[in-house]
XYZ file of C-alpha atoms in Angstrom:
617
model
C -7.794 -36.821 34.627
C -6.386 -33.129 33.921
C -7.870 -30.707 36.111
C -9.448 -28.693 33.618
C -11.254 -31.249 31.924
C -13.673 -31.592 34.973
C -16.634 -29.209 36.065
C -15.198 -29.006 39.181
C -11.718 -27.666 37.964
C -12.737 -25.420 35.698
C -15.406 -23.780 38.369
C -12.476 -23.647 40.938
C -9.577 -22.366 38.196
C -12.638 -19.587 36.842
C -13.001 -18.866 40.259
C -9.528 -18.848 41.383
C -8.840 -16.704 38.454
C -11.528 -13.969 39.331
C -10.496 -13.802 43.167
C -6.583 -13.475 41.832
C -7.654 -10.668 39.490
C -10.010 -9.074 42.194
C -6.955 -9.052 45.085
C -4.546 -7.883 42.357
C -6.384 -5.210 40.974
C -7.509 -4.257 44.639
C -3.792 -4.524 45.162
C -2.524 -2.397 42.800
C -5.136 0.241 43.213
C -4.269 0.320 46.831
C -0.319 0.376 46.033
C -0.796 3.013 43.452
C -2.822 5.138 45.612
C -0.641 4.852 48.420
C 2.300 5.656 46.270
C 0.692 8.427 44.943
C -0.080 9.662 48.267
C 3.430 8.707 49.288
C 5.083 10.984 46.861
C 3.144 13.800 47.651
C 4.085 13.213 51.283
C 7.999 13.146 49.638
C 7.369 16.121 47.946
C 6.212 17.962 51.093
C 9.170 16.461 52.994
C 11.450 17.496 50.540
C 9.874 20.728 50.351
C 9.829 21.190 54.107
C 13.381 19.861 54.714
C 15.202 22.032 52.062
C 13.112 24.968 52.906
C 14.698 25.083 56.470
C 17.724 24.845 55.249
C 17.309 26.923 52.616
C 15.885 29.582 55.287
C 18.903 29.076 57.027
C 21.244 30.431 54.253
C 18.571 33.176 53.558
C 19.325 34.357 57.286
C 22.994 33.553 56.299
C 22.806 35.842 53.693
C 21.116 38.383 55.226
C 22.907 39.244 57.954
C 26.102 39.547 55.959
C 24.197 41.614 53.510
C 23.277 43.554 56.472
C 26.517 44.165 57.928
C 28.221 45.218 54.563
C 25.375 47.911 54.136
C 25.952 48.935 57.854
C 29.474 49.598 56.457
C 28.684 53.006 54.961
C 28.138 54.717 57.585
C 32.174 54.737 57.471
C 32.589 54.696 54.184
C 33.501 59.182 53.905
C 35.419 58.677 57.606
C 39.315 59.959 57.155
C 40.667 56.404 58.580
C 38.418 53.782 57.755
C 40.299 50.911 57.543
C 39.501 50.562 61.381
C 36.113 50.470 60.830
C 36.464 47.988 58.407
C 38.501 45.575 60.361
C 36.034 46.053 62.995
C 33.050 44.752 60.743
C 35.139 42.206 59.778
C 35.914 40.768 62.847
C 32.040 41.320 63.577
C 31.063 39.820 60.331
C 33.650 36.821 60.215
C 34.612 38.172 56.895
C 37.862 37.112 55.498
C 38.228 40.803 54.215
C 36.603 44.179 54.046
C 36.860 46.799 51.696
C 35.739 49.991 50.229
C 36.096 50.943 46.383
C 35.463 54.593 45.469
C 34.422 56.033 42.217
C 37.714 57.722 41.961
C 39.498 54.284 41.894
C 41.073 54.646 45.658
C 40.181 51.643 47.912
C 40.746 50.709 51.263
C 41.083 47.432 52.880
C 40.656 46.423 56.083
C 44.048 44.886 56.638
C 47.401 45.591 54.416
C 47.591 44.453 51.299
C 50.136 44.481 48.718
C 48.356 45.587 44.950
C 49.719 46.584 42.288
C 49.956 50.067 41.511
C 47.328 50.135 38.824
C 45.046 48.645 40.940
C 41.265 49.949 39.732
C 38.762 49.081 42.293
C 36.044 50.232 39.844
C 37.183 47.753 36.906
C 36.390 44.718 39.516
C 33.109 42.626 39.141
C 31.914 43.194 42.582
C 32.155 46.957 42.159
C 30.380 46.709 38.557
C 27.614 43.898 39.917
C 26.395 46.599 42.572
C 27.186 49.908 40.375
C 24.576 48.149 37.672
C 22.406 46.875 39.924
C 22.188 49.904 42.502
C 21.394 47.798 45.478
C 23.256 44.623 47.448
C 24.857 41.835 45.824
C 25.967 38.902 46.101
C 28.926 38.133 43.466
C 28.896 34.411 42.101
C 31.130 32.221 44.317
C 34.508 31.561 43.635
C 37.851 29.585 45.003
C 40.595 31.628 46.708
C 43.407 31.693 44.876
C 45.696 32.196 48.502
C 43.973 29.309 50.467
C 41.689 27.475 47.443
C 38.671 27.542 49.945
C 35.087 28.757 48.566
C 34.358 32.290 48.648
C 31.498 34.917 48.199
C 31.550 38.331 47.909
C 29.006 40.874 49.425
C 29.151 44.271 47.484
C 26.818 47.238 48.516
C 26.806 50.435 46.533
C 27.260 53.998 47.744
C 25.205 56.318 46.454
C 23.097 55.117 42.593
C 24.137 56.554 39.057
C 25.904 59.755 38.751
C 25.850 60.287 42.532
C 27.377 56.737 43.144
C 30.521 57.001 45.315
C 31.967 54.090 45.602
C 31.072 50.452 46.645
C 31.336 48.566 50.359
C 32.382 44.819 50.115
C 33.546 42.051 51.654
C 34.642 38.411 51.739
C 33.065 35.869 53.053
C 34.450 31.818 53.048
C 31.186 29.862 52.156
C 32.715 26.773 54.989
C 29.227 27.412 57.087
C 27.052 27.025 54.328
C 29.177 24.137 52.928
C 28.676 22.215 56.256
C 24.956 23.312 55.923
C 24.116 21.638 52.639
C 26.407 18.545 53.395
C 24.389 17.956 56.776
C 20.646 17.964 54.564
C 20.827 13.485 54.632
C 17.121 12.527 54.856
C 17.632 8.964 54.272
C 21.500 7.368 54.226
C 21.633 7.614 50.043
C 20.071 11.133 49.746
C 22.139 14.130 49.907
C 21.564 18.019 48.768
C 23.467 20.170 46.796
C 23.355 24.221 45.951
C 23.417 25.176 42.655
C 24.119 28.440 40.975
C 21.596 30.174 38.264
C 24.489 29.462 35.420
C 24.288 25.584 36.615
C 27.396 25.567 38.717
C 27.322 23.466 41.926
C 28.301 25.926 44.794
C 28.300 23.440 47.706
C 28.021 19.530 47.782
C 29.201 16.722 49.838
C 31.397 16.084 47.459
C 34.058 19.428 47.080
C 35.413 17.966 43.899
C 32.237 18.919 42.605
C 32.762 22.628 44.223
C 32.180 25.401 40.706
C 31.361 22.436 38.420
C 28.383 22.163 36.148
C 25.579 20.193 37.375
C 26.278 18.037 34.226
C 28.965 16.378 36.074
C 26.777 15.307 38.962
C 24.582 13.681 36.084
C 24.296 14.062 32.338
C 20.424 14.617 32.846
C 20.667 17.213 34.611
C 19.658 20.611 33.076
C 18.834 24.255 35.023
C 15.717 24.715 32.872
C 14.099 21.598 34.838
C 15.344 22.754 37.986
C 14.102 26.275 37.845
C 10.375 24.602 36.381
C 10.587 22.035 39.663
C 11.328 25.256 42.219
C 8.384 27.229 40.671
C 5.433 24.069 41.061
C 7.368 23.107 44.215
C 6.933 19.327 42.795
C 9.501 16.612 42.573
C 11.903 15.986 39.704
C 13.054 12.664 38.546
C 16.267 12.019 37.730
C 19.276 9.294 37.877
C 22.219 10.096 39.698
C 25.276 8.039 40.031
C 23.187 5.091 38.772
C 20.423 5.308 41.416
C 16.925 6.734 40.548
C 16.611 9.955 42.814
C 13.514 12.455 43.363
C 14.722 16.319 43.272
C 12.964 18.897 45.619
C 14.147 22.343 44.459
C 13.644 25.835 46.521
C 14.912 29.105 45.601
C 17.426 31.055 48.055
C 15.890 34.461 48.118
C 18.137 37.612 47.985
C 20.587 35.226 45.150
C 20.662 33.492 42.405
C 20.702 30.403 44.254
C 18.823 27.257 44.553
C 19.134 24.287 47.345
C 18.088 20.957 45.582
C 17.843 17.871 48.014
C 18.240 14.471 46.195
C 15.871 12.035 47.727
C 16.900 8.413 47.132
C 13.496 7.072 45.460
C 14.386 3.471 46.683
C 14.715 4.142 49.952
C 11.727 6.557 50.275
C 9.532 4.107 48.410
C 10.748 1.119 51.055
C 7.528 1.303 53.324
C 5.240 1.308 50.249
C 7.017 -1.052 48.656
C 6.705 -2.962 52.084
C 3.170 -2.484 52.003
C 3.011 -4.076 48.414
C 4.452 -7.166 49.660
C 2.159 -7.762 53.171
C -0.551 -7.244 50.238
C 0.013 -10.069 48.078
C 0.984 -12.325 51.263
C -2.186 -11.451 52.284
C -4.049 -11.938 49.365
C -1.952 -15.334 48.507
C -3.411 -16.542 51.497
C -7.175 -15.435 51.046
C -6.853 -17.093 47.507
C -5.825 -20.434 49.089
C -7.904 -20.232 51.984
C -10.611 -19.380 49.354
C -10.145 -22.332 46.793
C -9.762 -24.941 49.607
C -13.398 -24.031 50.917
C -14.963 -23.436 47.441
C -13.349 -27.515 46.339
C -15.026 -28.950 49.134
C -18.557 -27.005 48.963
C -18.125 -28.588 44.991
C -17.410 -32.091 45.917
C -20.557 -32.414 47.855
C -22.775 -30.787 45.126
C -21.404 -31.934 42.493
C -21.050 -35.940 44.036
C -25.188 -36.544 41.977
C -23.567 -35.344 38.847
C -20.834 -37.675 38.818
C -23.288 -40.444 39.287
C -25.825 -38.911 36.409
C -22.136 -38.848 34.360
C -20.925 -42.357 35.279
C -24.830 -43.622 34.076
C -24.584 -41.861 30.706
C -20.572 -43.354 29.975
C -21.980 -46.902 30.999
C -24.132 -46.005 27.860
C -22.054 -44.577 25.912
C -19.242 -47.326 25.971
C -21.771 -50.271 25.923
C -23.414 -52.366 22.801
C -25.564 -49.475 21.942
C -28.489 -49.955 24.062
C -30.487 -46.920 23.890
C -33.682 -48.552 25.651
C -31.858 -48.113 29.219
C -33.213 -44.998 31.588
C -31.556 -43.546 34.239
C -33.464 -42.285 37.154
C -34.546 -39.297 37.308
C -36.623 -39.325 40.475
C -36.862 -35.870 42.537
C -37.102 -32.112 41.336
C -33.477 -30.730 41.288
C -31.844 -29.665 38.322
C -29.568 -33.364 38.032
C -33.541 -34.944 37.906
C -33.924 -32.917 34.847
C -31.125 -33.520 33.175
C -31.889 -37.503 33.850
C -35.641 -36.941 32.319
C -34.340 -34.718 29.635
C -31.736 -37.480 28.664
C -34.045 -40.587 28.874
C -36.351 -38.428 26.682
C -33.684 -37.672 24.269
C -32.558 -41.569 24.206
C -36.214 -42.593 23.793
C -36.229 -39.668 20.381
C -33.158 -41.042 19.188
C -34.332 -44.723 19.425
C -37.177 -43.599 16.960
C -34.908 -41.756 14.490
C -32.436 -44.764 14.318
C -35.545 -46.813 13.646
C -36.373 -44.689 10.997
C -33.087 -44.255 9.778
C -32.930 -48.403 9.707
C -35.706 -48.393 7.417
C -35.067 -45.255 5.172
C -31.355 -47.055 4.521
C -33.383 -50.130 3.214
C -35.091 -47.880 0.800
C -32.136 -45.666 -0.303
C -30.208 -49.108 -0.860
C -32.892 -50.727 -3.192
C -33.018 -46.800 -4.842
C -29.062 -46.574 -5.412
C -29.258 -50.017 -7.006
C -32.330 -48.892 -9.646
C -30.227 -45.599 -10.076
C -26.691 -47.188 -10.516
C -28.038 -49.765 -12.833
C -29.893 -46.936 -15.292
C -26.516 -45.191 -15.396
C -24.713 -47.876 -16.513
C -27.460 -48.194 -19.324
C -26.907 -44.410 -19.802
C -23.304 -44.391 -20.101
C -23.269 -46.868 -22.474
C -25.869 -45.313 -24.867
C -23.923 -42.037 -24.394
C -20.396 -43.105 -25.725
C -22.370 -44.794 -28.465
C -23.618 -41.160 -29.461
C -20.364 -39.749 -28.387
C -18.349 -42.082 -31.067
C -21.374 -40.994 -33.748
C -20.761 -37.815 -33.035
C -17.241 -37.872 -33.251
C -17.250 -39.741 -36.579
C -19.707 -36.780 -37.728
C -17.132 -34.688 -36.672
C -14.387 -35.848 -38.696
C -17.081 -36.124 -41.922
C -17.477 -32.761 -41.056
C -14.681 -31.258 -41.079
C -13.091 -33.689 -44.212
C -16.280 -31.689 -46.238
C -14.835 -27.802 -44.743
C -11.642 -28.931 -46.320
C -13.745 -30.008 -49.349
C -15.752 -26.352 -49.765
C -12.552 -24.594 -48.478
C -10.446 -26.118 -51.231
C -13.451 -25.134 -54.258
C -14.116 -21.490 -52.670
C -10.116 -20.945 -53.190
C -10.516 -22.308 -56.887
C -13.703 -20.299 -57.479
C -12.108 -17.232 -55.961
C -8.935 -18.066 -58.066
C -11.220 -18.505 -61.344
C -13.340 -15.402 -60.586
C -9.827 -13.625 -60.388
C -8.479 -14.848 -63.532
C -11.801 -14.445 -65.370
C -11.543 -10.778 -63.972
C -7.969 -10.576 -65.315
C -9.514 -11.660 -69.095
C -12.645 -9.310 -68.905
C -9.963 -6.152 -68.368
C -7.599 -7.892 -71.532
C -10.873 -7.965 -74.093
C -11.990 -4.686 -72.725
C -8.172 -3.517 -73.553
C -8.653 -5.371 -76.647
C -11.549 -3.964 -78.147
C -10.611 -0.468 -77.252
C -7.144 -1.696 -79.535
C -9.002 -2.699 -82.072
C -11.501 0.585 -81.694
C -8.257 2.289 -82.516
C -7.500 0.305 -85.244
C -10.802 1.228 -86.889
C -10.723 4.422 -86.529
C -6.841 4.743 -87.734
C -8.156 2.466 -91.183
C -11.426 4.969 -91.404
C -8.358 7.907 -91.629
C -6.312 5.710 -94.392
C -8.765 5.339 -96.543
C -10.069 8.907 -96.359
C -6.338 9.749 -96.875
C -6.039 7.619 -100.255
C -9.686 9.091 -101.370
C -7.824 12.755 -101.024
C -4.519 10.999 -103.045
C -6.455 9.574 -105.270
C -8.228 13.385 -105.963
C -5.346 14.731 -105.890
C -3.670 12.146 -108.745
C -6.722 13.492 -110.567
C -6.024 16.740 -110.635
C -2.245 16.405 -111.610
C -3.623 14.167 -114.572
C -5.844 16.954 -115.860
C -2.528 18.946 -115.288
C -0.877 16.943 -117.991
C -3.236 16.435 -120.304
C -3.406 20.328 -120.150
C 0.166 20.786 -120.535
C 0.109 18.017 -123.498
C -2.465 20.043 -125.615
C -1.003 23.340 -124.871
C 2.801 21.861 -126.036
C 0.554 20.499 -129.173
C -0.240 23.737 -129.121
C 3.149 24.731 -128.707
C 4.684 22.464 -131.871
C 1.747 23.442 -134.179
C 3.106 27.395 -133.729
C 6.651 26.307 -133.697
C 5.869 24.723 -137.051
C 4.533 27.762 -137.822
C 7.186 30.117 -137.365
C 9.435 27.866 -139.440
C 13.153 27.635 -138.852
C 12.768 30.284 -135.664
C 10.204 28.152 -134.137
C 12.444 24.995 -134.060
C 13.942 25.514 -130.365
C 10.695 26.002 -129.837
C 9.289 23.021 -131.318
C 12.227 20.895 -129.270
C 11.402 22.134 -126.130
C 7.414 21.780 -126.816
C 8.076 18.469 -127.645
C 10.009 17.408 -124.498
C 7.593 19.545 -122.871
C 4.669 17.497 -124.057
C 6.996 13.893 -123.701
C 7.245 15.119 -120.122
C 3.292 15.337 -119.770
C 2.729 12.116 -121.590
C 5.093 10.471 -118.739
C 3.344 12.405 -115.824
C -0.164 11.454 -117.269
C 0.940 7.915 -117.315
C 2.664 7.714 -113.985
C -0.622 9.867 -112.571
C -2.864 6.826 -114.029
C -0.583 4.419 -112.609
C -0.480 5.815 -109.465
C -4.413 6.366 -109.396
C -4.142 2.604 -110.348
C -2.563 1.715 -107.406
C -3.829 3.873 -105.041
C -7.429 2.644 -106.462
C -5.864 -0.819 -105.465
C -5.123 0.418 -101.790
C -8.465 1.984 -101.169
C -9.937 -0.940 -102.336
C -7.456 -2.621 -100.069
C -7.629 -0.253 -97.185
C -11.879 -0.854 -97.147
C -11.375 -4.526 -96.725
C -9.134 -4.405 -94.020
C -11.739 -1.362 -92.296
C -14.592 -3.818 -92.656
C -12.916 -6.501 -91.183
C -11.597 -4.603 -88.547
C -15.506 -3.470 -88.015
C -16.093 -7.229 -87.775
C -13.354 -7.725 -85.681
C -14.017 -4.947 -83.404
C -17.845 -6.220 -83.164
C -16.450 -9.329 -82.375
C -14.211 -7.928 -79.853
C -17.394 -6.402 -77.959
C -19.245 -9.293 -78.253
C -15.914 -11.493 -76.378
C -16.057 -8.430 -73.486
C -19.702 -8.772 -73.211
C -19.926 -12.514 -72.775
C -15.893 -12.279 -70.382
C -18.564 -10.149 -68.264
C -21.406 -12.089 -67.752
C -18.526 -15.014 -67.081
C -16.861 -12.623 -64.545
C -20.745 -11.993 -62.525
C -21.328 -15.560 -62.942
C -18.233 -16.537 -61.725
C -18.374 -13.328 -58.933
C -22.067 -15.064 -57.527
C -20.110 -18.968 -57.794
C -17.497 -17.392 -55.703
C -19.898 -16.110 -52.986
C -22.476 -19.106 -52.969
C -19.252 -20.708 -51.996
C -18.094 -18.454 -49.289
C -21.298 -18.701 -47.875
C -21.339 -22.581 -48.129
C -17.872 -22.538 -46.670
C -19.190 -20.349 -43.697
C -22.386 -22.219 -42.885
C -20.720 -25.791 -43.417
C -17.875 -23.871 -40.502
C -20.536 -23.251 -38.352
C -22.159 -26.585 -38.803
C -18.861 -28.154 -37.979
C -18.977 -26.234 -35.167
C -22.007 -26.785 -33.261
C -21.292 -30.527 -34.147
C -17.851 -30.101 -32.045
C -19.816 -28.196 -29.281
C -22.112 -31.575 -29.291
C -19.197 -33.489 -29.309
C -17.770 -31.415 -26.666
C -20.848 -31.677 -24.260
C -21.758 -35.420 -25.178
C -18.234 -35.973 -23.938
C -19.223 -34.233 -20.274
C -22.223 -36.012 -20.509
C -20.604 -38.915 -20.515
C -18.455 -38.323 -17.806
C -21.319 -36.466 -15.605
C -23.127 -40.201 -16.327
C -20.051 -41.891 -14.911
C -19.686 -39.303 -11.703
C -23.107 -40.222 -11.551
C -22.761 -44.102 -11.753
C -20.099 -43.561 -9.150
C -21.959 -41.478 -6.676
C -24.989 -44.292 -7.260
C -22.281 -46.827 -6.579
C -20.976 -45.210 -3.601
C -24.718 -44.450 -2.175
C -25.521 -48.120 -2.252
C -21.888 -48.615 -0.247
C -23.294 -45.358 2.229
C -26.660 -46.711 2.793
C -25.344 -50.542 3.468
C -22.922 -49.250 5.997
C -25.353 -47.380 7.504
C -27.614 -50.201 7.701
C -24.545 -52.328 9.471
C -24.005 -49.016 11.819
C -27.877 -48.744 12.847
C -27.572 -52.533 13.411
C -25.051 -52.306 16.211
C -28.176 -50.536 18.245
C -30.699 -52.263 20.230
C -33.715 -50.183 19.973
C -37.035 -49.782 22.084
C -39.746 -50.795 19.787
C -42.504 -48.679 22.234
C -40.267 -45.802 21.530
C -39.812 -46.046 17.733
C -43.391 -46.187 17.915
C -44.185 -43.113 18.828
C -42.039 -41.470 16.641
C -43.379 -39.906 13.250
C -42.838 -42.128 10.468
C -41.516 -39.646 8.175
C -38.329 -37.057 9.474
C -38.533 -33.524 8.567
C -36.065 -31.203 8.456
C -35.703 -28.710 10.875
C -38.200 -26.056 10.112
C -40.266 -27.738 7.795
């Protein structure tokens, strides 16, 4: 059996897991703490250690400072170039010289210058002309021996009363030596470093005037200057090892002395520490688990026995009227009584449960039995209603089809009322153009009047006319001719006049037949619109009682397809149905068979309630 599938290993691994997180976290607090403390310590070192040294070049410094301003006492003499080999000698300068304002120097040895030689034009003598007090110039290599050098320049007199400037050179070997000999641990080493960034002494003399950059691409004088003002230690890498910087300023330069601390080898006791911790607390953990497994095998041995009771139980026939015993007062005595009193419970349910199956059988039977009925009387209303349906919709088509023909007859009805309409106001026309024809021939016929009073006129005045031409005799002759084709002329006219009148009596006569039947005809005509319009409402209200036929008969169909529609999930609700009935009756037989396989107490079943509520009922 795994481990953690017992009590007992999952007390011992919970346990085991708090005492591993206890030690570590009183491990790590502990470790940080100490390395905390640790690095201050380092920082104080590092602190302490460069600040000797770095008092050391200070003194250094000083003193050659010193001796270069103790210098001007000779500076006016006639011959000073004794004097000045004399304070070199004193001074272990390389050289010693004086530059005057008037460009004439003096050395304290020979040397061999050119002749336009300007002492004034030389950064020493402008460093301590603009500053107006000791200098030290930044260090260089010697160009005749290529060993580091320093200059120490002291000025004479300050503005326009400055008369010149005392130097001298001084090899940097003792200060070298100084910063090579800072080794607090075998891997950490020092270096001095210049205010531009320049290394001025290392170990290392390849390194001698390069940037710091070279030593290590992190490396930066901002971070330096920051670490020399809090006096705290900077981290950085160098030459692949983690290292911690302690920084202090050289006072009287431009200097600083950094001492690289090797972080692994500084960090070795804690580190050591660290490891005699978690030995230590390895061992309390074991020590720990082995006592706290055997205090739980002895007090958990009457569990395993309450256990091994309730799996001979569990993996026999079901007998739920066997107790365990649950004599004494200890908590494994109540968890005996509170399982005999939960078998004893359970004995009643399962008795209950054995009788309510019975019932819900005998139920499922009644209830599958009705929805067979069910189902069948529901496809029988399901085919009706589909048959309806169809009937249905065969009788839209139906009403569809005779609203298109009535709207179709109510259009072409329409079409007739506008040509009778068109047609009587023709025919209006007509009646009114035969009304102006025979007024017309009325005014001919007057006027064929009046020309035959005309002629019978002219016939009795060319009577007139012969009678006096008869007269007259044989001068009236001419006369009489032209009276007498006069009144031949009138004779005609008269007769064509009464012919005319004749026939233009004939056309009025005429004209007034054909004006009363075209007032028939036009009465007639109104009569045809008249009746084309009541056939047009008529057919107008046909068309209508049709749409609305059409529409109701639509929605009719309708709501007999929705009936359709939901007899048709009736019927298959009543089938889901039949099958959940059907699969009840399966349910409560197998649960019959299942409470079966128990052997019951019948004194326990009978003190159960014969009815189960639900919880909170």
């Amino acid at each position: 059996m795994s481990l953690l599938k017992t009590l007992k290993g999952q007390i011992l691994v919970v346990s085991a897991a708090c005492m591993v997180a206890a030690l570590l976290v009183l491990t790590l607090v502990n470790y940080f703490s100490a390395r905390a403390q640790a690095r201050v310590a380092l920082a104080e070192e590092g602190q302490a250690t460069a600040k000797s040294h770095a008092e050391a070049i200070e003194e250094w410094t000083r003193a050659k400072a010193g001796i270069i301003a103790a210098s001007i006492a000779a500076f006016e003499e006639p011959e000073p170039a004794k004097s000045l080999a004399m304070l070199r000698d004193a001074g272990k300068f390389s050289t010693a010289y004086f530059g005057y304002a008037d460009k004439k120097y003096v050395f304290s040895e020979a040397r061999n210058l050119p002749a336009d030689y300007d002492p004034t034009a030389r950064p020493w003598y402008k460093q301590a002309a603009q500053a107006g007090a000791s200098v030290v110039t930044p260090p260089y290599i010697s160009a005749s021996d290529q060993k580091l050098v320093v200059t120490f320049a002291t000025p004479v007199g300050a503005g326009s009363a400055l008369k010149g400037v005392a130097a001298g050179d001084v090899y940097m070997e003792s200060v070298v030596a100084n910063v090579a000999s800072i080794q607090p641990t075998p891997q950490s080493f020092a270096f001095l470093v210049s205010a531009d960034g320049k290394i001025i002494a290392h170990k290392d003399q390849g390194l001698t005037l390069k940037p710091i950059t070279e030593l290590s691409k992190d490396l930066a004088i901002e971070p330096l200057l920051a670490a020399a003002k809090n006096k705290g230690l900077l981290p950085t890498d160098i030459a692949g090892r983690s290292r911690l910087l302690s920084v202090v300023p050289i006072a009287g330069t431009s200097w600083m002395l950094v001492v690289a601390l090797d972080e692994s080898e500084a960090m070795a006791p804690i580190r050591a520490m660290l490891a005699t911790s978690l030995i230590s607390s390895v061992l309390v953990l074991v020590v720990a688990v082995a006592l706290l497994g055997v205090v739980l095998t002895r007090r958990l041995r009457q569990l395993t026995l309450v256990r091994d009771a309730m799996h001979e139980i569990g993996a026999g026939d079901g007998d739920l009227s066997r107790r365990i015993d649950a004599h004494g007062e200890d908590e494994l005595a109540q968890i005996a009584g509170s399982f005999n009193s939960f078998a004893g419970k359970l004995s009643g349910v399962l008795a209950q449960i054995r009788d309510a199956s019975s019932s819900v059988r005998v139920a499922a039977e009644e209830i599958a039995t009705g929805n067979h009925d069910l189902s069948g009387r529901t496809e029988l209303t399901a085919s009706s209603l589909q048959q309806t349906s169809a009937s249905m919709q065969q009788l839209t088509e139906t009403v569809r089809h005779n609203a298109d023909s009535a709207r179709q007859a109510n259009q072409l009805v329409a079409q007739a009322s506008s040509v009778a309409q068109h047609g009587g106001q023709v025919v209006g026309n007509v009646v009114t153009t035969m009304d102006q024809i025979n007024a017309a021939s009325r005014k001919i016929n007057d006027i064929i009047g009046v020309i035959d009073g005309i002629a019978f006129q002219t016939n009795i005045l060319a009577l007139n006319a012969a009678v006096e031409a008869a007269r007259a005799g044989e001068q009236g002759r001419g006369f009489a001719v032209v009276a007498g084709e006069v009144r031949s002329l009138a004779q005609r006219s008269a007769e064509a006049a009464r012919e005319i009148k004749t026939l233009i009596n004939t056309s009025v006569e005429q004209v007034e037949n054909g004006s009363r039947l075209v007032h028939d005809a036009g009465t007639t005509m109104t009569d045809i619109v008249t009746s084309v319009q009541r056939v047009t409402d008529i057919m107008a209200e046909i068309t209508a009682s049709t749409n609305e036929q059409s529409t109701s008969i639509n929605e009719v169909g309708q709501a007999v397809a929705q009936l359709d529609q939901m007899t048709q999930q009736n019927a298959a609700l009543v089938e889901e149905s039949a099958a959940a009935a059907q699969s009840l009756k399966d349910q409560s037989v197998r649960l019959s068979e299942v409470v079966a396989t128990f052997r019951l107490s019948t004194t326990d079943s009978a003190h159960v309630a014969p009815r189960l509520s639900p919880p909170g009922g």
